PDB file of C-alpha atoms in Angstrom:
ATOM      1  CA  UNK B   1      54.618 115.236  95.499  1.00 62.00           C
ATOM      2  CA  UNK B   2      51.789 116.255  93.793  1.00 79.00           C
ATOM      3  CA  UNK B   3      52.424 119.707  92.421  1.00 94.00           C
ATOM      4  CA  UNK B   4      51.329 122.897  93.402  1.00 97.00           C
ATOM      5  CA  UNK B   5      47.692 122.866  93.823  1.00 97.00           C
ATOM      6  CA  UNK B   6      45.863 125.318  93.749  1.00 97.00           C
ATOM      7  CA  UNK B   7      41.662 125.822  94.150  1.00 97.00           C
ATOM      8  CA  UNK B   8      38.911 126.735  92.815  1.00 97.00           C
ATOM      9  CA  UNK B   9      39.838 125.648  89.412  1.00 96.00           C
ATOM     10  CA  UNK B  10      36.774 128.275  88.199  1.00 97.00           C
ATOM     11  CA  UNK B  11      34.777 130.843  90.155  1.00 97.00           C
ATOM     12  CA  UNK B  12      32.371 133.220  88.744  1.00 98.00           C
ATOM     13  CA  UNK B  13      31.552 135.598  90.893  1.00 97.00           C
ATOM     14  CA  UNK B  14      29.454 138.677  90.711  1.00 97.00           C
ATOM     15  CA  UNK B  15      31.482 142.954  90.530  1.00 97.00           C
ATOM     16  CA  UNK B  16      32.066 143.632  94.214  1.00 97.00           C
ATOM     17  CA  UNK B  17      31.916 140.453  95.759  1.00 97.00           C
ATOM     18  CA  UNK B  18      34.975 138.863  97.900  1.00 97.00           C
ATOM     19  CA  UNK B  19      37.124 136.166  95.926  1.00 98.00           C
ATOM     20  CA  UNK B  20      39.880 134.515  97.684  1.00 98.00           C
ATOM     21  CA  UNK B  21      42.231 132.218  95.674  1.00 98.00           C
ATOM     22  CA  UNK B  22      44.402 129.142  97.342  1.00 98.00           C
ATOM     23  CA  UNK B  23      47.147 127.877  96.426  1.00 98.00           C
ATOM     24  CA  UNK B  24      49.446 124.674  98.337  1.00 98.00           C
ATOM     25  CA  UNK B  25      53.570 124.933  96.997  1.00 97.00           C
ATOM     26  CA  UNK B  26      55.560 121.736  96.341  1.00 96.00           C
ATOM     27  CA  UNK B  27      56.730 121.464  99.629  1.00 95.00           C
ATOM     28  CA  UNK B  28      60.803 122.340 100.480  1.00 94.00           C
ATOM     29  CA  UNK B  29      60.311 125.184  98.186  1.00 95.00           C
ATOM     30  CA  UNK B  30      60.960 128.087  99.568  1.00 93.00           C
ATOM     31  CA  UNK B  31      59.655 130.681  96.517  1.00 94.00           C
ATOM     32  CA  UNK B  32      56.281 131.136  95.847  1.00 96.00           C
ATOM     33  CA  UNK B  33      54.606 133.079  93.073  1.00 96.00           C
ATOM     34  CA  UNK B  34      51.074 134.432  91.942  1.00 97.00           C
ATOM     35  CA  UNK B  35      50.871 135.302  88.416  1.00 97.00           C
ATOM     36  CA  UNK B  36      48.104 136.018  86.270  1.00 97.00           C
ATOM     37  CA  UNK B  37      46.952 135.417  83.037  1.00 97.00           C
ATOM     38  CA  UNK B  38      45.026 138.013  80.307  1.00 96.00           C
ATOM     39  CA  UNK B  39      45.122 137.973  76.500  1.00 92.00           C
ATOM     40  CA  UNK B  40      45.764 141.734  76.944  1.00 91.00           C
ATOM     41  CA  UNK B  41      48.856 141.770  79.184  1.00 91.00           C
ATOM     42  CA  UNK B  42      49.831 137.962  79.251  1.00 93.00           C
ATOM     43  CA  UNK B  43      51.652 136.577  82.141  1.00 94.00           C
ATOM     44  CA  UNK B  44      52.749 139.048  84.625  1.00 93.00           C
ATOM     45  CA  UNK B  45      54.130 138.566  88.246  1.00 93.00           C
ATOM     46  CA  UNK B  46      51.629 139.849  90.743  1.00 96.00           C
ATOM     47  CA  UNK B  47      53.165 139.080  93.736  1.00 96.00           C
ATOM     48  CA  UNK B  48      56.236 136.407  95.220  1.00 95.00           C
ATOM     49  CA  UNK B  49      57.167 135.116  98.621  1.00 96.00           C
ATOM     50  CA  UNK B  50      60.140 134.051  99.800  1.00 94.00           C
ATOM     51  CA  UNK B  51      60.148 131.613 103.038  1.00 94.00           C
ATOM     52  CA  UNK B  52      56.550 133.150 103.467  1.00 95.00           C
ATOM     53  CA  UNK B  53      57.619 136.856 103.494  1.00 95.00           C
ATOM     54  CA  UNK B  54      56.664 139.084 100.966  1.00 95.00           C
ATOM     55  CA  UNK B  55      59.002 140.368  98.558  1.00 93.00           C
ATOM     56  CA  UNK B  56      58.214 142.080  96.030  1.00 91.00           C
ATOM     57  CA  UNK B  57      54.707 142.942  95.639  1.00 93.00           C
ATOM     58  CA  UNK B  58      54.883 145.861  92.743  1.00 91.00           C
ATOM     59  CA  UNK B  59      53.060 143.924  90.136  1.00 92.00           C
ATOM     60  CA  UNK B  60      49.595 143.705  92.308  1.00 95.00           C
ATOM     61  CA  UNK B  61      47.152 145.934  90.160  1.00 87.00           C
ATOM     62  CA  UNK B  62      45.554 147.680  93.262  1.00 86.00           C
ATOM     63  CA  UNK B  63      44.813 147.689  96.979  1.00 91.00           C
ATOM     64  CA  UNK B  64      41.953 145.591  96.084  1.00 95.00           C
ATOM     65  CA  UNK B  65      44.502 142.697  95.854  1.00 97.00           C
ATOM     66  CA  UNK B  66      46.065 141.335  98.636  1.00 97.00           C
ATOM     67  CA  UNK B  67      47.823 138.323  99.196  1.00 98.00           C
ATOM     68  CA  UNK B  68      48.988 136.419 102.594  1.00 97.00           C
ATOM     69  CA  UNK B  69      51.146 133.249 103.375  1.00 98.00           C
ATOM     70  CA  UNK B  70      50.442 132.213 107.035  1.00 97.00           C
ATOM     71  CA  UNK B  71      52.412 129.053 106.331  1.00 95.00           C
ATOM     72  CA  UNK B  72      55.097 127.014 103.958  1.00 95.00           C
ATOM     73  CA  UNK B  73      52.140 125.290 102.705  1.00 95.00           C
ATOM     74  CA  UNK B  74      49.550 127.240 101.907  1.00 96.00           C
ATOM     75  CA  UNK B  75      48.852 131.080 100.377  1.00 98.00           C
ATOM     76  CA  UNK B  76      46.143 133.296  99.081  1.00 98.00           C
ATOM     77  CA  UNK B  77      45.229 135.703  96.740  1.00 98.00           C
ATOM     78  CA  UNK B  78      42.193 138.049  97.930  1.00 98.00           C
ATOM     79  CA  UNK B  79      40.444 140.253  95.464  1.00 97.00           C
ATOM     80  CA  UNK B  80      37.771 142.700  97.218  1.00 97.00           C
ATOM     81  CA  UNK B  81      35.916 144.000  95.628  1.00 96.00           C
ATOM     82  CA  UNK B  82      36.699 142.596  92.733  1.00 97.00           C
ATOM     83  CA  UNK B  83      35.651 144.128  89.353  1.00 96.00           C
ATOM     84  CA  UNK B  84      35.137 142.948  85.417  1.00 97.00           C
ATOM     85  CA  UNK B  85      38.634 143.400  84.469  1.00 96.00           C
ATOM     86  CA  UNK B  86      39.492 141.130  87.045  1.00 97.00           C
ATOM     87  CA  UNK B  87      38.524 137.971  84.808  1.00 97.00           C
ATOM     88  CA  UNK B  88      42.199 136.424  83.976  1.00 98.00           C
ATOM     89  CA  UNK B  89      43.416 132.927  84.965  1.00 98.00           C
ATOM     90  CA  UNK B  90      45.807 133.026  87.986  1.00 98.00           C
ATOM     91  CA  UNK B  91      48.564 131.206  88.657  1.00 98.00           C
ATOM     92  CA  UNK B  92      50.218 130.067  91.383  1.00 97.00           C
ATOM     93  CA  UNK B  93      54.219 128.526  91.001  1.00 96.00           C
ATOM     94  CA  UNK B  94      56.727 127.600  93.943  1.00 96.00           C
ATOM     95  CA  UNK B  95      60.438 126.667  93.126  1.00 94.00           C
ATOM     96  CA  UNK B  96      63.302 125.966  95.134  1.00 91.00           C
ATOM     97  CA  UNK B  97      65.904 128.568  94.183  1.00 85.00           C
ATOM     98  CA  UNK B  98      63.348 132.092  93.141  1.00 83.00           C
ATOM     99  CA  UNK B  99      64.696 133.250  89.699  1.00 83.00           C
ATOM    100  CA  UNK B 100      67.905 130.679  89.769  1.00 84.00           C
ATOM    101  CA  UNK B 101      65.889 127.764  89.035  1.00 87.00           C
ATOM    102  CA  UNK B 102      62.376 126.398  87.342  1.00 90.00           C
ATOM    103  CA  UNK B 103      59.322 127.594  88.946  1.00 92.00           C
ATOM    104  CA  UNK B 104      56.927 124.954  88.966  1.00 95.00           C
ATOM    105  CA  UNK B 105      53.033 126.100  88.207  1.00 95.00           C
ATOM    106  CA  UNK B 106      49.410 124.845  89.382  1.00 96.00           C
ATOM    107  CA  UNK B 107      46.725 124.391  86.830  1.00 95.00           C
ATOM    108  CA  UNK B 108      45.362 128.365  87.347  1.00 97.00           C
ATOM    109  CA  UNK B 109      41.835 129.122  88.718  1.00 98.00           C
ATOM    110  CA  UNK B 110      39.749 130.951  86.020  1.00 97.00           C
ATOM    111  CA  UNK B 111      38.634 133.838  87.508  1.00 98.00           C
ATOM    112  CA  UNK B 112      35.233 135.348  85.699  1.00 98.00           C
ATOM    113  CA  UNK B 113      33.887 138.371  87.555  1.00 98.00           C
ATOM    114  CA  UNK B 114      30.002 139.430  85.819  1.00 97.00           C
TER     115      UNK B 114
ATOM    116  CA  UNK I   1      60.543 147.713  75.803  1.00 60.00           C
ATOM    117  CA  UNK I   2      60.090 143.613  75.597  1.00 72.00           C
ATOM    118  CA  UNK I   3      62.697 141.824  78.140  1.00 92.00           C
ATOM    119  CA  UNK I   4      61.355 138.726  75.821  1.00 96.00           C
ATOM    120  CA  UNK I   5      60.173 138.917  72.323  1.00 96.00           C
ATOM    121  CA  UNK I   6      58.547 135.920  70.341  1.00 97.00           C
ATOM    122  CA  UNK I   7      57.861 137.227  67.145  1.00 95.00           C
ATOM    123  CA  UNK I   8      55.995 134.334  66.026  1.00 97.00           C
ATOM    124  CA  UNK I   9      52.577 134.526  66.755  1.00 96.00           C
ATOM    125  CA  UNK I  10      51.157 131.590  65.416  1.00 97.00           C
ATOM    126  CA  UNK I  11      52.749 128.775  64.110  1.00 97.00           C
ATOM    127  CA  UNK I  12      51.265 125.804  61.585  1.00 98.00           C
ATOM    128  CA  UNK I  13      53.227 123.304  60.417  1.00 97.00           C
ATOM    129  CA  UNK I  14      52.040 119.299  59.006  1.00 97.00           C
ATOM    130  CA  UNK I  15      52.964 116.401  61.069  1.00 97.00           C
ATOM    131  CA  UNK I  16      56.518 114.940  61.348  1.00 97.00           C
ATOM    132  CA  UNK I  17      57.969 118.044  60.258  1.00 97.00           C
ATOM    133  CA  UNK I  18      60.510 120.414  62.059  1.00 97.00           C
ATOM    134  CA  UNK I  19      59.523 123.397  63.498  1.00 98.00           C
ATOM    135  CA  UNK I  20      61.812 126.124  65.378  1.00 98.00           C
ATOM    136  CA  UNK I  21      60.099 129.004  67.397  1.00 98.00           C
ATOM    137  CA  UNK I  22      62.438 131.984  68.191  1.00 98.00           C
ATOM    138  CA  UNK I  23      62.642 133.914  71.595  1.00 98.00           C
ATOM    139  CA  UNK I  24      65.232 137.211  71.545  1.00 97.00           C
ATOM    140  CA  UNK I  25      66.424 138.225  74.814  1.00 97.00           C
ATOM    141  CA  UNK I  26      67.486 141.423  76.118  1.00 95.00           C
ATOM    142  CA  UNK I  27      69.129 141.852  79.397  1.00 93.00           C
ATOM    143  CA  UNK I  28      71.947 143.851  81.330  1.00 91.00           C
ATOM    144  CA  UNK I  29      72.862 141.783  83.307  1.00 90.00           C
ATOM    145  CA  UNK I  30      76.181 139.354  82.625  1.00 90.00           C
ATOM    146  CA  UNK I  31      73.952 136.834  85.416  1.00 91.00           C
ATOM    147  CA  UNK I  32      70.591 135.518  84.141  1.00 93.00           C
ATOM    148  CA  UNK I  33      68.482 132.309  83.361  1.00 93.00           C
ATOM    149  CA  UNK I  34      66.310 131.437  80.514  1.00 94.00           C
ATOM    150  CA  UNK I  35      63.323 129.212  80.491  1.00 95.00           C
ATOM    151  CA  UNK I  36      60.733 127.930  77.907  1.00 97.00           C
ATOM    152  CA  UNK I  37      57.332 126.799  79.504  1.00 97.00           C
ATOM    153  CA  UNK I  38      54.622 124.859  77.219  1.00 97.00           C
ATOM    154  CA  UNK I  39      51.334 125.816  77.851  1.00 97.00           C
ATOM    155  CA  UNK I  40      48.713 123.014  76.024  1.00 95.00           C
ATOM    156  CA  UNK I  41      45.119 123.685  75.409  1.00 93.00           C
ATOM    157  CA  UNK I  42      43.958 122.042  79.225  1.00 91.00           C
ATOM    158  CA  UNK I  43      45.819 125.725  80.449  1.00 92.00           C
ATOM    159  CA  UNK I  44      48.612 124.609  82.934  1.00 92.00           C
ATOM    160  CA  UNK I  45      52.163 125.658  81.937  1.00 95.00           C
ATOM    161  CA  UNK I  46      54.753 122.898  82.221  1.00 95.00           C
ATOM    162  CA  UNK I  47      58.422 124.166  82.571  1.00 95.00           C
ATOM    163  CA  UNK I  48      60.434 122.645  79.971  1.00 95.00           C
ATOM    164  CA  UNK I  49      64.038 123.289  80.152  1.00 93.00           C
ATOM    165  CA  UNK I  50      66.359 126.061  82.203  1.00 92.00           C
ATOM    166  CA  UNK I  51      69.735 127.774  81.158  1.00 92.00           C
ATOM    167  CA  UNK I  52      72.040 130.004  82.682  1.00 90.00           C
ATOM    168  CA  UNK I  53      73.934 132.564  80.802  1.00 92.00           C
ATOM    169  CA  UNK I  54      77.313 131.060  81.577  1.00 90.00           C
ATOM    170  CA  UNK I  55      76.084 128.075  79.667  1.00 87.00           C
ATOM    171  CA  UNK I  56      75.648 127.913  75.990  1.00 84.00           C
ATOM    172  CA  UNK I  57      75.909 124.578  75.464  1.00 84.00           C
ATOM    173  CA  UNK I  58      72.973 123.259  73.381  1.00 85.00           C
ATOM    174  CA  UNK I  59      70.651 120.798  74.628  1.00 86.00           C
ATOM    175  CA  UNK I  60      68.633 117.812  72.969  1.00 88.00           C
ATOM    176  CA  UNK I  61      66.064 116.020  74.921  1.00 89.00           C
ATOM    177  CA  UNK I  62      64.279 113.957  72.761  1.00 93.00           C
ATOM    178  CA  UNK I  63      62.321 115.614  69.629  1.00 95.00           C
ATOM    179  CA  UNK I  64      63.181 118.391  71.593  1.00 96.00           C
ATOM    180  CA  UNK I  65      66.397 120.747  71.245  1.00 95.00           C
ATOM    181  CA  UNK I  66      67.811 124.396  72.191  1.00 95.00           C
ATOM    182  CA  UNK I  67      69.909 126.632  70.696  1.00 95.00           C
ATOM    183  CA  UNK I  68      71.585 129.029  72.683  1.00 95.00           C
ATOM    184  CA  UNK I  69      73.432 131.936  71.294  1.00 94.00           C
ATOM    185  CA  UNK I  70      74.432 135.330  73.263  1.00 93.00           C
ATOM    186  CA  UNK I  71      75.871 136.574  70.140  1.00 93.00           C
ATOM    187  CA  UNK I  72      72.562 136.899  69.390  1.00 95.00           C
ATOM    188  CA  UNK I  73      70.589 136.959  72.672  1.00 95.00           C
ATOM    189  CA  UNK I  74      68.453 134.432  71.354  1.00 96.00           C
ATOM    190  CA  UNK I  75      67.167 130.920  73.017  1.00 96.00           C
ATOM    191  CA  UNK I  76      64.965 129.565  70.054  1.00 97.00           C
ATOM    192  CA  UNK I  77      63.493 125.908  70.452  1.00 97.00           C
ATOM    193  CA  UNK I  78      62.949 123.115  67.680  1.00 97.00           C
ATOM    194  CA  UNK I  79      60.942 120.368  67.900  1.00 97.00           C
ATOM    195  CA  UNK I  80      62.088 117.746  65.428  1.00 97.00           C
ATOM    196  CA  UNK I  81      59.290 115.306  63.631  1.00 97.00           C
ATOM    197  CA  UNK I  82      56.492 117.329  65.342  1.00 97.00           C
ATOM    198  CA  UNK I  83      53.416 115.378  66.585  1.00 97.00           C
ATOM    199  CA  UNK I  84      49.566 116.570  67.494  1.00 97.00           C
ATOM    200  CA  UNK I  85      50.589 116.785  70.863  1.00 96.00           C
ATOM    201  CA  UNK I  86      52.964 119.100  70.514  1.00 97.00           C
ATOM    202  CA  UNK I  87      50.150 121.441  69.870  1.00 97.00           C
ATOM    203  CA  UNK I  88      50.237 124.118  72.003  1.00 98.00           C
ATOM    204  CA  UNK I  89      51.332 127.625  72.639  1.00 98.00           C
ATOM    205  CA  UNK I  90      54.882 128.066  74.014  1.00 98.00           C
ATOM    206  CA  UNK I  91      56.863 130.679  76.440  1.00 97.00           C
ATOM    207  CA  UNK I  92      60.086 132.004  76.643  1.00 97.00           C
ATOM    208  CA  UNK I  93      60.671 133.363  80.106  1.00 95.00           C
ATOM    209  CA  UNK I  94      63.797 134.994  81.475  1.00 95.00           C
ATOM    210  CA  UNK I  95      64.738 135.980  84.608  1.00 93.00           C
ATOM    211  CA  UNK I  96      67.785 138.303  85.562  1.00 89.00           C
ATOM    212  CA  UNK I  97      70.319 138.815  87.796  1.00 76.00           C
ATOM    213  CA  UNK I  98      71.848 136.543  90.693  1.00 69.00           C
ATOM    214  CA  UNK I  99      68.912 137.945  92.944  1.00 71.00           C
ATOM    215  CA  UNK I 100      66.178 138.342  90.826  1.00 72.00           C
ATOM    216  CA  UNK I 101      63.309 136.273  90.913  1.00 80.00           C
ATOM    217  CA  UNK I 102      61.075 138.049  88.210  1.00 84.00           C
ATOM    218  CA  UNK I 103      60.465 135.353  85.560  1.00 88.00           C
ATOM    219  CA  UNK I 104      59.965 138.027  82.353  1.00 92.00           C
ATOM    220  CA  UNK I 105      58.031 135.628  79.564  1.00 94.00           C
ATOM    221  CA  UNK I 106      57.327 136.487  76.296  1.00 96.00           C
ATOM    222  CA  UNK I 107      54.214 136.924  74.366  1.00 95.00           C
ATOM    223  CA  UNK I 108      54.127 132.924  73.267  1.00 97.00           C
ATOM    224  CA  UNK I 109      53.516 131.399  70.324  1.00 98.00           C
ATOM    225  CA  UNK I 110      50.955 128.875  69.180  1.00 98.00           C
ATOM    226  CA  UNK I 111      51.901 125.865  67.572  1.00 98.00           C
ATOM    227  CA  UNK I 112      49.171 123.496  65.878  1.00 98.00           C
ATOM    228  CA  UNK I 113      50.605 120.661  64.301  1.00 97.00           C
ATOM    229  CA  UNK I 114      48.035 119.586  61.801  1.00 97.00           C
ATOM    230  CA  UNK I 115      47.639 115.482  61.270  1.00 95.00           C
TER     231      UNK I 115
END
């Protein structure tokens, strides 16, 4: 398997504009996670799925996040409008087991909002 | 208050030498898992190791070893006969309870293992 893969590795994007983050999980797991990244707050759970249902979605900032998985394999993150203090890396993990076992991360999409 | 703490911010040490970095815990719950994650300078985190809290058994894997103690609710790491690529900054992560799925990580600490 390749990982969890997850695109754009970089967007730049101008305040207010639409970004929309993907991410692919290993497939057979059944856990997936957005987290992001900030010098300020370091990594914090946004948002986690399990077998494509939301769980627990108390760590997404604002209603100006949102975050969908139509499908095992695929999930995004939607920022709209998105704003300055947007600009973190975000992550995307998947694991087999939630909290029981490793979660296994993508290589992040830096997020720079201008 | 800090689930995790790594009090070490930043962390030098020469090559081939030993280096441990500390993670303190604090939990309620008699159920939970504890995980360190390296993070190098390309930005992806790679998981390292995972322990449950029904297992204190220390663990070597390679240069690489764990020490767990719930006496002390503390999971530090040491990395024997560092190397440059060992350069990077490291997480401790925990996640509680049998039905949790919150992975709690600390601040990190940087390691830069100087040639």
């Amino acid at each position: 398997d390749a990982g969890v893969i997850q695109s754009p590795r970089h967007e730049v994007t101008e305040m207010g504009q639409e970004v929309t983050l993907r991410c692919k999980p290993i497939s057979g797991h059944d856990y997936l996670f957005w987290y992001r990244q900030t010098m300020m707050r370091g990594l914090e759970l946004l948002i986690y799925f399990n077998n494509n249902v939301p769980i627990d979605d108390s760590g997404m900032p604002e209603d100006r996040f949102s975050a969908k998985m139509p499908n095992a394999s695929f999930s995004t993150l939607k920022i709209q409008p998105s704003e300055p203090r947007d600009s973190a890396v975000y992550f995307c993990a998947s694991s087999l087991g939630g909290g029981r076992t490793e979660a296994f991360f993508g290589q992040g999409t830096r997020l720079t909002v201008v | 208050a800090q689930k995790v703490t790594q009090a070490q911010t930043e962390i030098s040490v020469v090559e081939k030498e030993d280096v441990t970095l500390d993670c303190v815990y604090e939990t309620r719950d008699t159920t939970y898992y504890l995980f360190w994650y390296k993070q190098p300078p390309s930005g992806e985190l790679v998981f390292l190791i995972r322990r449950n809290s029904f297992d204190e058994q220390n663990e070597i894997s390679g240069r690489y070893s764990w020490n767990f103690q719930k006496s002390t609710s503390s999971f530090n790491f040491t990395i024997t006969a560092s190397q440059v690529v060992d350069s990077a900054v490291y997480f401790c992560a925990l996640s509680e309870g049998d039905g949790a799925n919150n992975l709690f990580f600390g601040t990190g600490t940087r390691l830069t293992v100087i040639p």
